[in-house]
PDB file of C-alpha atoms in Angstrom:
ATOM      1  CA  MET A  26      -0.094   0.187  -0.302  1.00 49.00           C
ATOM      2  CA  SER A  27       1.371   3.402  -1.044  1.00 60.00           C
ATOM      3  CA  GLU A  28       1.987   5.994   1.119  1.00 71.00           C
ATOM      4  CA  THR A  29      -0.119   8.983   1.309  1.00 76.00           C
ATOM      5  CA  PRO A  30       2.184  12.274   0.143  1.00 82.00           C
ATOM      6  CA  LYS A  31       2.822  14.721   3.047  1.00 85.00           C
ATOM      7  CA  SER A  32       1.109  17.871   2.973  1.00 90.00           C
ATOM      8  CA  LEU A  33       2.959  20.871   1.956  1.00 91.00           C
ATOM      9  CA  GLU A  34       3.161  22.045   6.091  1.00 92.00           C
ATOM     10  CA  ASP A  35       4.184  18.673   6.859  1.00 91.00           C
ATOM     11  CA  LEU A  36       7.172  19.202   4.564  1.00 93.00           C
ATOM     12  CA  ARG A  37       8.187  22.485   5.504  1.00 95.00           C
ATOM     13  CA  ARG A  38       8.035  20.697   9.006  1.00 95.00           C
ATOM     14  CA  ASP A  39      10.642  18.289   7.810  1.00 95.00           C
ATOM     15  CA  ILE A  40      12.700  21.549   6.474  1.00 96.00           C
ATOM     16  CA  ASP A  41      12.238  23.574   9.918  1.00 97.00           C
ATOM     17  CA  ARG A  42      13.709  20.201  11.901  1.00 97.00           C
ATOM     18  CA  VAL A  43      16.765  19.494   9.019  1.00 97.00           C
ATOM     19  CA  ASP A  44      17.420  23.159   9.770  1.00 97.00           C
ATOM     20  CA  ASP A  45      17.438  23.109  13.213  1.00 98.00           C
ATOM     21  CA  ALA A  46      19.913  20.137  12.787  1.00 98.00           C
ATOM     22  CA  ILE A  47      22.083  22.228  10.375  1.00 96.00           C
ATOM     23  CA  HIS A  48      22.176  24.948  13.536  1.00 98.00           C
ATOM     24  CA  ASP A  49      22.974  22.252  15.880  1.00 98.00           C
ATOM     25  CA  LEU A  50      25.503  21.072  14.089  1.00 97.00           C
ATOM     26  CA  ILE A  51      27.217  24.539  13.264  1.00 96.00           C
ATOM     27  CA  MET A  52      27.138  25.285  16.891  1.00 97.00           C
ATOM     28  CA  ARG A  53      28.611  21.781  17.811  1.00 96.00           C
ATOM     29  CA  ARG A  54      31.690  22.774  15.129  1.00 95.00           C
ATOM     30  CA  THR A  55      32.149  26.161  17.435  1.00 95.00           C
ATOM     31  CA  ALA A  56      32.437  24.167  20.309  1.00 95.00           C
ATOM     32  CA  LEU A  57      35.186  21.856  18.728  1.00 93.00           C
ATOM     33  CA  VAL A  58      37.373  24.452  17.341  1.00 90.00           C
ATOM     34  CA  HIS A  59      37.428  26.328  20.791  1.00 87.00           C
ATOM     35  CA  ALA A  60      38.370  22.805  22.665  1.00 90.00           C
ATOM     36  CA  ILE A  61      41.293  22.320  19.573  1.00 84.00           C
ATOM     37  CA  ARG A  62      42.099  26.459  20.081  1.00 82.00           C
ATOM     38  CA  LYS A  63      42.951  25.065  23.714  1.00 81.00           C
ATOM     39  CA  THR A  64      45.493  23.078  22.948  1.00 80.00           C
ATOM     40  CA  LYS A  65      47.565  24.912  20.469  1.00 73.00           C
ATOM     41  CA  SER A  66      49.554  27.968  21.137  1.00 70.00           C
ATOM     42  CA  ASP A  67      48.705  31.142  20.291  1.00 70.00           C
ATOM     43  CA  GLY A  68      49.282  32.207  16.882  1.00 78.00           C
ATOM     44  CA  LEU A  69      47.182  32.383  13.372  1.00 88.00           C
ATOM     45  CA  ALA A  70      44.424  30.292  13.331  1.00 89.00           C
ATOM     46  CA  LEU A  71      44.613  29.357   9.178  1.00 93.00           C
ATOM     47  CA  ARG A  72      45.484  26.238   8.105  1.00 94.00           C
ATOM     48  CA  PRO A  73      45.623  26.119   4.086  1.00 96.00           C
ATOM     49  CA  GLY A  74      46.837  22.665   4.217  1.00 96.00           C
ATOM     50  CA  ARG A  75      43.876  21.420   5.837  1.00 95.00           C
ATOM     51  CA  GLU A  76      41.125  23.431   4.766  1.00 96.00           C
ATOM     52  CA  ALA A  77      41.928  22.256   1.410  1.00 96.00           C
ATOM     53  CA  MET A  78      41.737  18.146   2.869  1.00 96.00           C
ATOM     54  CA  ILE A  79      38.533  18.763   4.235  1.00 95.00           C
ATOM     55  CA  LEU A  80      36.940  20.725   1.141  1.00 95.00           C
ATOM     56  CA  ARG A  81      38.475  18.189  -1.150  1.00 95.00           C
ATOM     57  CA  ARG A  82      36.643  15.115   1.104  1.00 95.00           C
ATOM     58  CA  LEU A  83      33.287  16.851   0.989  1.00 95.00           C
ATOM     59  CA  LEU A  84      33.573  17.044  -2.303  1.00 94.00           C
ATOM     60  CA  ALA A  85      34.555  13.267  -3.116  1.00 92.00           C
ATOM     61  CA  ARG A  86      31.010  12.347  -1.225  1.00 94.00           C
ATOM     62  CA  HIS A  87      28.444  15.142  -2.710  1.00 93.00           C
ATOM     63  CA  GLU A  88      25.925  13.595  -4.176  1.00 92.00           C
ATOM     64  CA  GLY A  89      22.486  15.255  -5.352  1.00 92.00           C
ATOM     65  CA  GLU A  90      21.465  18.479  -7.207  1.00 92.00           C
ATOM     66  CA  PHE A  91      22.757  21.146  -4.696  1.00 94.00           C
ATOM     67  CA  PRO A  92      25.151  23.123  -6.244  1.00 92.00           C
ATOM     68  CA  ARG A  93      29.559  22.309  -5.468  1.00 92.00           C
ATOM     69  CA  SER A  94      30.268  25.180  -5.926  1.00 90.00           C
ATOM     70  CA  VAL A  95      27.866  26.934  -3.375  1.00 92.00           C
ATOM     71  CA  LEU A  96      28.736  23.716  -1.234  1.00 94.00           C
ATOM     72  CA  VAL A  97      32.116  24.886  -1.479  1.00 93.00           C
ATOM     73  CA  ARG A  98      31.083  28.513  -0.850  1.00 92.00           C
ATOM     74  CA  ILE A  99      28.876  27.566   2.484  1.00 95.00           C
ATOM     75  CA  TRP A 100      32.197  26.099   3.850  1.00 95.00           C
ATOM     76  CA  ARG A 101      34.748  28.477   3.273  1.00 94.00           C
ATOM     77  CA  GLU A 102      32.117  31.056   5.406  1.00 95.00           C
ATOM     78  CA  ILE A 103      32.449  28.154   8.022  1.00 96.00           C
ATOM     79  CA  MET A 104      35.857  27.827   7.874  1.00 95.00           C
ATOM     80  CA  GLY A 105      36.681  31.476   7.683  1.00 94.00           C
ATOM     81  CA  ALA A 106      34.049  32.264  10.785  1.00 94.00           C
ATOM     82  CA  MET A 107      36.008  29.732  12.657  1.00 94.00           C
ATOM     83  CA  VAL A 108      39.178  31.259  11.990  1.00 93.00           C
ATOM     84  CA  ARG A 109      38.228  34.745  13.482  1.00 93.00           C
ATOM     85  CA  LEU A 110      36.801  33.250  16.683  1.00 90.00           C
ATOM     86  CA  GLN A 111      40.232  31.735  17.028  1.00 90.00           C
ATOM     87  CA  SER A 112      42.209  34.489  17.055  1.00 87.00           C
ATOM     88  CA  PRO A 113      42.110  37.683  15.061  1.00 91.00           C
ATOM     89  CA  PHE A 114      42.194  37.395  11.240  1.00 95.00           C
ATOM     90  CA  SER A 115      42.779  40.630   8.554  1.00 96.00           C
ATOM     91  CA  VAL A 116      43.256  40.643   5.165  1.00 97.00           C
ATOM     92  CA  ALA A 117      45.945  43.050   3.273  1.00 97.00           C
ATOM     93  CA  VAL A 118      44.725  42.964  -0.258  1.00 96.00           C
ATOM     94  CA  THR A 119      46.930  44.380  -3.072  1.00 95.00           C
ATOM     95  CA  ALA A 120      44.879  47.063  -4.592  1.00 87.00           C
ATOM     96  CA  GLU A 121      46.925  48.099  -7.352  1.00 74.00           C
ATOM     97  CA  ALA A 122      45.999  46.819 -11.167  1.00 60.00           C
ATOM     98  CA  GLY A 123      42.991  44.076 -10.991  1.00 53.00           C
ATOM     99  CA  GLY A 124      42.856  44.940  -6.936  1.00 60.00           C
ATOM    100  CA  ALA A 125      39.013  45.604  -7.072  1.00 75.00           C
ATOM    101  CA  ASP A 126      39.265  41.851  -8.073  1.00 86.00           C
ATOM    102  CA  PHE A 127      41.559  40.658  -5.364  1.00 91.00           C
ATOM    103  CA  LEU A 128      39.362  42.463  -2.862  1.00 91.00           C
ATOM    104  CA  ALA A 129      36.540  40.205  -4.848  1.00 90.00           C
ATOM    105  CA  ILE A 130      38.332  36.525  -3.962  1.00 91.00           C
ATOM    106  CA  ALA A 131      40.131  37.706  -0.498  1.00 93.00           C
ATOM    107  CA  ARG A 132      36.399  38.497   0.557  1.00 92.00           C
ATOM    108  CA  GLU A 133      34.744  35.116  -1.281  1.00 91.00           C
ATOM    109  CA  GLU A 134      37.956  33.289   0.346  1.00 93.00           C
ATOM    110  CA  TYR A 135      37.756  34.730   3.981  1.00 95.00           C
ATOM    111  CA  GLY A 136      34.659  35.664   4.479  1.00 91.00           C
ATOM    112  CA  ALA A 137      32.164  38.203   4.374  1.00 90.00           C
ATOM    113  CA  ALA A 138      33.112  39.505   8.010  1.00 92.00           C
ATOM    114  CA  THR A 139      36.772  39.276   7.403  1.00 94.00           C
ATOM    115  CA  PRO A 140      38.456  42.893   7.804  1.00 95.00           C
ATOM    116  CA  LEU A 141      40.026  43.578   4.302  1.00 95.00           C
ATOM    117  CA  THR A 142      42.481  46.973   3.881  1.00 95.00           C
ATOM    118  CA  PRO A 143      43.759  48.004   0.472  1.00 95.00           C
ATOM    119  CA  CYS A 144      47.004  48.076   0.203  1.00 95.00           C
ATOM    120  CA  ARG A 145      49.010  50.058  -2.473  1.00 93.00           C
ATOM    121  CA  SER A 146      51.402  47.668  -3.406  1.00 94.00           C
ATOM    122  CA  PRO A 147      52.112  43.768  -3.231  1.00 95.00           C
ATOM    123  CA  GLN A 148      55.482  45.148  -0.755  1.00 95.00           C
ATOM    124  CA  LEU A 149      53.294  47.232   1.210  1.00 96.00           C
ATOM    125  CA  ALA A 150      50.760  44.419   1.944  1.00 96.00           C
ATOM    126  CA  ILE A 151      53.616  41.719   2.636  1.00 97.00           C
ATOM    127  CA  GLY A 152      55.083  44.793   4.962  1.00 96.00           C
ATOM    128  CA  SER A 153      51.460  44.369   6.610  1.00 96.00           C
ATOM    129  CA  VAL A 154      52.390  40.706   7.545  1.00 96.00           C
ATOM    130  CA  ARG A 155      55.723  41.446   8.468  1.00 94.00           C
ATOM    131  CA  ASP A 156      54.912  44.039  11.187  1.00 94.00           C
ATOM    132  CA  GLY A 157      51.747  42.568  12.231  1.00 93.00           C
ATOM    133  CA  THR A 158      48.888  44.640  11.323  1.00 95.00           C
ATOM    134  CA  ALA A 159      47.532  42.058   8.919  1.00 97.00           C
ATOM    135  CA  SER A 160      46.940  38.226   9.154  1.00 96.00           C
ATOM    136  CA  VAL A 161      47.720  37.681   5.450  1.00 97.00           C
ATOM    137  CA  ALA A 162      48.451  39.514   2.297  1.00 97.00           C
ATOM    138  CA  ILE A 163      47.059  39.141  -1.250  1.00 96.00           C
ATOM    139  CA  VAL A 164      49.420  39.639  -3.865  1.00 96.00           C
ATOM    140  CA  PRO A 165      49.444  38.576  -7.321  1.00 94.00           C
ATOM    141  CA  LEU A 166      51.197  35.864  -9.112  1.00 95.00           C
ATOM    142  CA  PRO A 167      54.807  36.195  -9.783  1.00 95.00           C
ATOM    143  CA  ARG A 168      55.457  37.460 -13.296  1.00 91.00           C
ATOM    144  CA  ASP A 169      58.886  37.659 -15.255  1.00 85.00           C
ATOM    145  CA  GLY A 170      60.003  40.766 -16.561  1.00 83.00           C
ATOM    146  CA  GLU A 171      58.283  42.867 -13.126  1.00 87.00           C
ATOM    147  CA  GLU A 172      60.767  45.879 -12.643  1.00 85.00           C
ATOM    148  CA  LYS A 173      60.534  45.333  -8.051  1.00 89.00           C
ATOM    149  CA  PRO A 174      58.760  41.798  -8.212  1.00 94.00           C
ATOM    150  CA  TRP A 175      57.174  40.771  -4.279  1.00 96.00           C
ATOM    151  CA  TRP A 176      58.752  37.899  -4.242  1.00 96.00           C
ATOM    152  CA  PRO A 177      62.548  38.782  -3.351  1.00 93.00           C
ATOM    153  CA  TYR A 178      61.048  40.101  -0.169  1.00 91.00           C
ATOM    154  CA  LEU A 179      60.210  36.472   1.329  1.00 94.00           C
ATOM    155  CA  VAL A 180      64.466  35.733   0.696  1.00 91.00           C
ATOM    156  CA  GLY A 181      65.994  37.036   3.641  1.00 78.00           C
ATOM    157  CA  GLY A 182      64.884  37.740   7.574  1.00 68.00           C
ATOM    158  CA  GLN A 183      64.126  35.658  10.347  1.00 69.00           C
ATOM    159  CA  LYS A 184      63.132  32.378  10.466  1.00 71.00           C
ATOM    160  CA  ASP A 185      59.306  32.996  11.253  1.00 76.00           C
ATOM    161  CA  ARG A 186      59.249  35.295   8.094  1.00 88.00           C
ATOM    162  CA  PRO A 187      56.110  34.892   5.866  1.00 95.00           C
ATOM    163  CA  ARG A 188      56.139  32.936   3.301  1.00 96.00           C
ATOM    164  CA  ILE A 189      53.140  31.675   0.513  1.00 98.00           C
ATOM    165  CA  ALA A 190      51.286  29.987   1.822  1.00 97.00           C
ATOM    166  CA  ALA A 191      47.763  29.233  -0.400  1.00 97.00           C
ATOM    167  CA  ARG A 192      46.085  30.150  -4.172  1.00 96.00           C
ATOM    168  CA  ILE A 193      42.738  31.461  -4.079  1.00 95.00           C
ATOM    169  CA  PRO A 194      40.736  31.143  -5.433  1.00 93.00           C
ATOM    170  CA  PHE A 195      40.836  27.453  -4.248  1.00 93.00           C
ATOM    171  CA  ALA A 196      37.464  26.481  -5.683  1.00 87.00           C
ATOM    172  CA  SER A 197      37.535  27.741  -9.410  1.00 69.00           C
ATOM    173  CA  SER A 198      34.497  30.001 -10.370  1.00 57.00           C
ATOM    174  CA  GLY A 199      34.922  29.062 -13.781  1.00 54.00           C
ATOM    175  CA  ARG A 200      35.338  33.157 -14.894  1.00 57.00           C
ATOM    176  CA  ALA A 201      37.336  32.867 -17.640  1.00 54.00           C
ATOM    177  CA  THR A 202      38.764  36.790 -16.365  1.00 61.00           C
ATOM    178  CA  ALA A 203      38.541  35.192 -13.108  1.00 68.00           C
ATOM    179  CA  PRO A 204      41.817  36.176 -10.930  1.00 84.00           C
ATOM    180  CA  GLU A 205      44.396  34.295  -9.332  1.00 91.00           C
ATOM    181  CA  ALA A 206      46.460  35.428  -6.555  1.00 95.00           C
ATOM    182  CA  LEU A 207      48.886  33.967  -3.600  1.00 97.00           C
ATOM    183  CA  VAL A 208      48.925  34.409   0.198  1.00 98.00           C
ATOM    184  CA  ILE A 209      51.385  35.280   2.197  1.00 98.00           C
ATOM    185  CA  ALA A 210      51.165  34.286   5.741  1.00 97.00           C
ATOM    186  CA  ARG A 211      53.859  33.667   8.884  1.00 95.00           C
ATOM    187  CA  LEU A 212      52.618  29.868   8.173  1.00 93.00           C
ATOM    188  CA  GLU A 213      54.774  26.627   7.426  1.00 91.00           C
ATOM    189  CA  GLN A 214      53.759  24.760   4.917  1.00 93.00           C
ATOM    190  CA  ILE A 215      52.229  21.908   5.520  1.00 92.00           C
ATOM    191  CA  GLU A 216      51.461  18.738   3.088  1.00 95.00           C
ATOM    192  CA  SER A 217      47.790  18.657   1.374  1.00 96.00           C
ATOM    193  CA  GLY A 218      48.336  15.451  -0.485  1.00 94.00           C
ATOM    194  CA  GLU A 219      48.221  17.277  -3.589  1.00 95.00           C
ATOM    195  CA  ASP A 220      50.803  20.396  -3.243  1.00 97.00           C
ATOM    196  CA  ARG A 221      52.925  22.751  -5.443  1.00 97.00           C
ATOM    197  CA  SER A 222      56.212  24.400  -3.422  1.00 98.00           C
ATOM    198  CA  PHE A 223      58.432  27.747  -4.209  1.00 98.00           C
ATOM    199  CA  LEU A 224      62.131  27.626  -4.322  1.00 97.00           C
ATOM    200  CA  ALA A 225      64.434  31.235  -4.331  1.00 96.00           C
ATOM    201  CA  VAL A 226      67.688  29.930  -5.981  1.00 96.00           C
ATOM    202  CA  GLU A 227      70.278  32.786  -5.277  1.00 94.00           C
ATOM    203  CA  THR A 228      72.848  33.143  -7.990  1.00 93.00           C
ATOM    204  CA  ASP A 229      76.109  35.597  -9.325  1.00 89.00           C
ATOM    205  CA  ASP A 230      75.065  35.193 -12.991  1.00 86.00           C
ATOM    206  CA  THR A 231      71.705  34.682 -14.603  1.00 87.00           C
ATOM    207  CA  LEU A 232      70.141  31.331 -15.551  1.00 89.00           C
ATOM    208  CA  SER A 233      67.754  31.054 -18.550  1.00 89.00           C
ATOM    209  CA  ARG A 234      64.814  29.646 -17.987  1.00 88.00           C
ATOM    210  CA  THR A 235      65.612  25.768 -19.978  1.00 92.00           C
ATOM    211  CA  ARG A 236      69.297  25.710 -18.226  1.00 93.00           C
ATOM    212  CA  LEU A 237      66.932  26.588 -14.661  1.00 93.00           C
ATOM    213  CA  LYS A 238      64.501  23.784 -15.117  1.00 94.00           C
ATOM    214  CA  GLU A 239      67.354  21.805 -16.028  1.00 95.00           C
ATOM    215  CA  LEU A 240      68.878  22.024 -12.676  1.00 96.00           C
ATOM    216  CA  PHE A 241      65.899  21.680 -11.167  1.00 97.00           C
ATOM    217  CA  GLY A 242      65.105  18.379 -13.279  1.00 96.00           C
ATOM    218  CA  GLN A 243      68.681  17.606 -12.035  1.00 96.00           C
ATOM    219  CA  VAL A 244      68.077  17.094  -8.336  1.00 96.00           C
ATOM    220  CA  GLY A 245      64.575  15.614  -9.223  1.00 96.00           C
ATOM    221  CA  LEU A 246      62.281  18.566  -8.888  1.00 97.00           C
ATOM    222  CA  ALA A 247      59.856  19.347 -11.669  1.00 95.00           C
ATOM    223  CA  THR A 248      59.617  22.929 -12.470  1.00 95.00           C
ATOM    224  CA  ARG A 249      56.202  23.862 -13.827  1.00 93.00           C
ATOM    225  CA  HIS A 250      56.650  28.320 -13.902  1.00 91.00           C
ATOM    226  CA  GLN A 251      60.259  29.690 -13.426  1.00 93.00           C
ATOM    227  CA  VAL A 252      60.917  33.868 -13.251  1.00 94.00           C
ATOM    228  CA  SER A 253      64.026  35.892 -12.801  1.00 93.00           C
ATOM    229  CA  TYR A 254      65.022  39.248 -10.919  1.00 92.00           C
ATOM    230  CA  PHE A 255      68.098  40.695 -11.184  1.00 88.00           C
ATOM    231  CA  ASP A 256      68.573  42.795  -8.225  1.00 78.00           C
ATOM    232  CA  SER A 257      70.732  46.226  -9.170  1.00 77.00           C
ATOM    233  CA  GLU A 258      70.909  47.404  -6.335  1.00 72.00           C
ATOM    234  CA  ASP A 259      72.129  44.591  -3.873  1.00 65.00           C
ATOM    235  CA  ARG A 260      75.208  43.182  -5.007  1.00 63.00           C
ATOM    236  CA  ARG A 261      74.431  42.798  -7.804  1.00 72.00           C
ATOM    237  CA  ARG A 262      72.734  39.459  -7.233  1.00 84.00           C
ATOM    238  CA  TRP A 263      70.552  37.438  -9.626  1.00 92.00           C
ATOM    239  CA  LEU A 264      67.045  35.962  -8.096  1.00 93.00           C
ATOM    240  CA  HIS A 265      65.675  32.895  -9.693  1.00 95.00           C
ATOM    241  CA  LEU A 266      62.482  31.592  -8.363  1.00 96.00           C
ATOM    242  CA  GLY A 267      61.072  28.250  -9.375  1.00 96.00           C
ATOM    243  CA  GLU A 268      57.656  27.060  -8.445  1.00 97.00           C
ATOM    244  CA  VAL A 269      57.446  22.986  -8.216  1.00 97.00           C
ATOM    245  CA  ASP A 270      55.367  20.883  -8.874  1.00 95.00           C
ATOM    246  CA  GLN A 271      54.855  19.068  -5.660  1.00 95.00           C
ATOM    247  CA  PHE A 272      55.551  19.208  -1.883  1.00 97.00           C
ATOM    248  CA  VAL A 273      58.702  19.885  -0.994  1.00 97.00           C
ATOM    249  CA  ARG A 274      60.366  20.012   3.046  1.00 95.00           C
ATOM    250  CA  PRO A 275      62.112  23.429   3.720  1.00 94.00           C
ATOM    251  CA  ASP A 276      64.908  20.648   5.187  1.00 94.00           C
ATOM    252  CA  ASP A 277      64.866  18.143   1.895  1.00 96.00           C
ATOM    253  CA  GLU A 278      68.122  17.311   0.919  1.00 97.00           C
ATOM    254  CA  ARG A 279      67.270  17.994  -2.364  1.00 97.00           C
ATOM    255  CA  LEU A 280      67.777  22.106  -2.100  1.00 97.00           C
ATOM    256  CA  GLU A 281      71.319  21.610  -1.204  1.00 97.00           C
ATOM    257  CA  LYS A 282      71.828  19.474  -4.020  1.00 97.00           C
ATOM    258  CA  LEU A 283      70.053  22.030  -6.182  1.00 97.00           C
ATOM    259  CA  LYS A 284      72.985  25.024  -4.670  1.00 96.00           C
ATOM    260  CA  ALA A 285      75.680  22.722  -5.607  1.00 96.00           C
ATOM    261  CA  ALA A 286      74.703  21.482  -9.177  1.00 95.00           C
ATOM    262  CA  ALA A 287      73.800  25.715  -9.659  1.00 94.00           C
ATOM    263  CA  GLN A 288      76.579  27.265  -8.025  1.00 94.00           C
ATOM    264  CA  ALA A 289      74.575  29.106  -5.750  1.00 95.00           C
ATOM    265  CA  ARG A 290      74.798  31.543  -2.788  1.00 93.00           C
ATOM    266  CA  SER A 291      71.878  29.978  -1.584  1.00 94.00           C
ATOM    267  CA  VAL A 292      68.400  28.294  -2.079  1.00 96.00           C
ATOM    268  CA  VAL A 293      65.501  29.284  -0.496  1.00 95.00           C
ATOM    269  CA  HIS A 294      61.825  27.587   0.812  1.00 96.00           C
ATOM    270  CA  LEU A 295      59.354  30.547   0.077  1.00 97.00           C
ATOM    271  CA  GLY A 296      56.254  28.223   1.021  1.00 97.00           C
ATOM    272  CA  GLY A 297      53.780  26.796  -1.274  1.00 98.00           C
ATOM    273  CA  TYR A 298      49.839  25.991  -2.054  1.00 97.00           C
ATOM    274  CA  PRO A 299      47.157  23.592  -2.551  1.00 97.00           C
ATOM    275  CA  VAL A 300      46.675  22.888  -5.495  1.00 95.00           C
ATOM    276  CA  PRO A 301      42.893  24.574  -5.972  1.00 94.00           C
ATOM    277  CA  ILE A 302      39.771  22.532  -7.167  1.00 91.00           C
ATOM    278  CA  ALA A 303      39.208  23.152 -11.023  1.00 81.00           C
ATOM    279  CA  ALA A 304      36.004  24.509 -12.252  1.00 74.00           C
ATOM    280  CA  ALA A 305      35.436  21.814 -14.329  1.00 71.00           C
ATOM    281  CA  LEU A 306      35.105  19.665 -10.981  1.00 76.00           C
ATOM    282  CA  LEU A 307      32.432  21.795  -9.219  1.00 78.00           C
ATOM    283  CA  GLY A 308      29.791  20.344 -11.375  1.00 68.00           C
ATOM    284  CA  ASN A 309      27.214  18.019  -9.983  1.00 51.00           C
ATOM    285  CA  ALA A 310      29.316  15.009 -11.112  1.00 46.00           C
ATOM    286  CA  ARG A 311      29.384  11.831  -9.211  1.00 43.00           C
ATOM    287  CA  ALA A 312      30.206  11.205  -5.520  1.00 42.00           C
ATOM    288  CA  GLY A 313      34.389  10.716  -6.077  1.00 43.00           C
ATOM    289  CA  ASP A 314      34.918  12.291  -8.961  1.00 44.00           C
ATOM    290  CA  ALA A 315      36.251  15.597  -7.132  1.00 41.00           C
ATOM    291  CA  ALA A 316      40.053  16.047  -7.002  1.00 43.00           C
ATOM    292  CA  ALA A 317      42.360  18.713  -7.406  1.00 43.00           C
ATOM    293  CA  VAL A 318      43.729  19.341 -11.329  1.00 40.00           C
ATOM    294  CA  PRO A 319      46.144  22.521 -12.000  1.00 41.00           C
ATOM    295  CA  PRO A 320      44.324  24.887 -13.032  1.00 41.00           C
TER     296      PRO A 320
END
């Protein structure tokens, strides 16, 4: 015997019960975050690697018609709120060309209530992280031929210097003109399962892109992008940046091998990021289909 279809009022009461259950779980998650915070030392609560693992896992198990892109948006708001609950959190955003777009993706990534401060240059944004007036900085992707690139500012300094910590947006909107940016923070890179790392090589002479790629390859490091910068103001040194297509630890023995192979003054680990999720994987695909794909 078939069941009698529920009335509209019954269905609405079911939705109310589901909403209450969701709300209860958000409050429970908040309590768990506070409990975790008590076990950790003070400092920035942001963990890009952990967030990447959460979002990848949720997308892999997701089923039904609810849009995956909206699922990611909801969790980004939740995770942003949890970060702010644990410690003060603010973002310095590069506001030069493309700055309005950077403000938009910073808002999408870290939540509607996160304070954002526009900065005239990437260097000023990074300076805000250095002096503690901002938790993270949003800067453009490195480009070759820049007169004053920002990434050399990460090469020297103290042990807890700012590093590259994330690439945003983590889940692409799919817009052809959507910008991408890197996040700078005082964080050690944590392996998430799908990662890239940045290494800076300081030499007395220039190295072509081809030669730089060969040197990285000789020590088992595959690069997907390289840029170089001639620093005429600081002992006339050359700095070369290699984006490595894997997770590399700061104490990886291959860094010393690369230094020897390149006859370099130094090889410095500048951080890295979890590989973002491509727009193609944000459709309502089968559970288990979600994976990080290089943008």
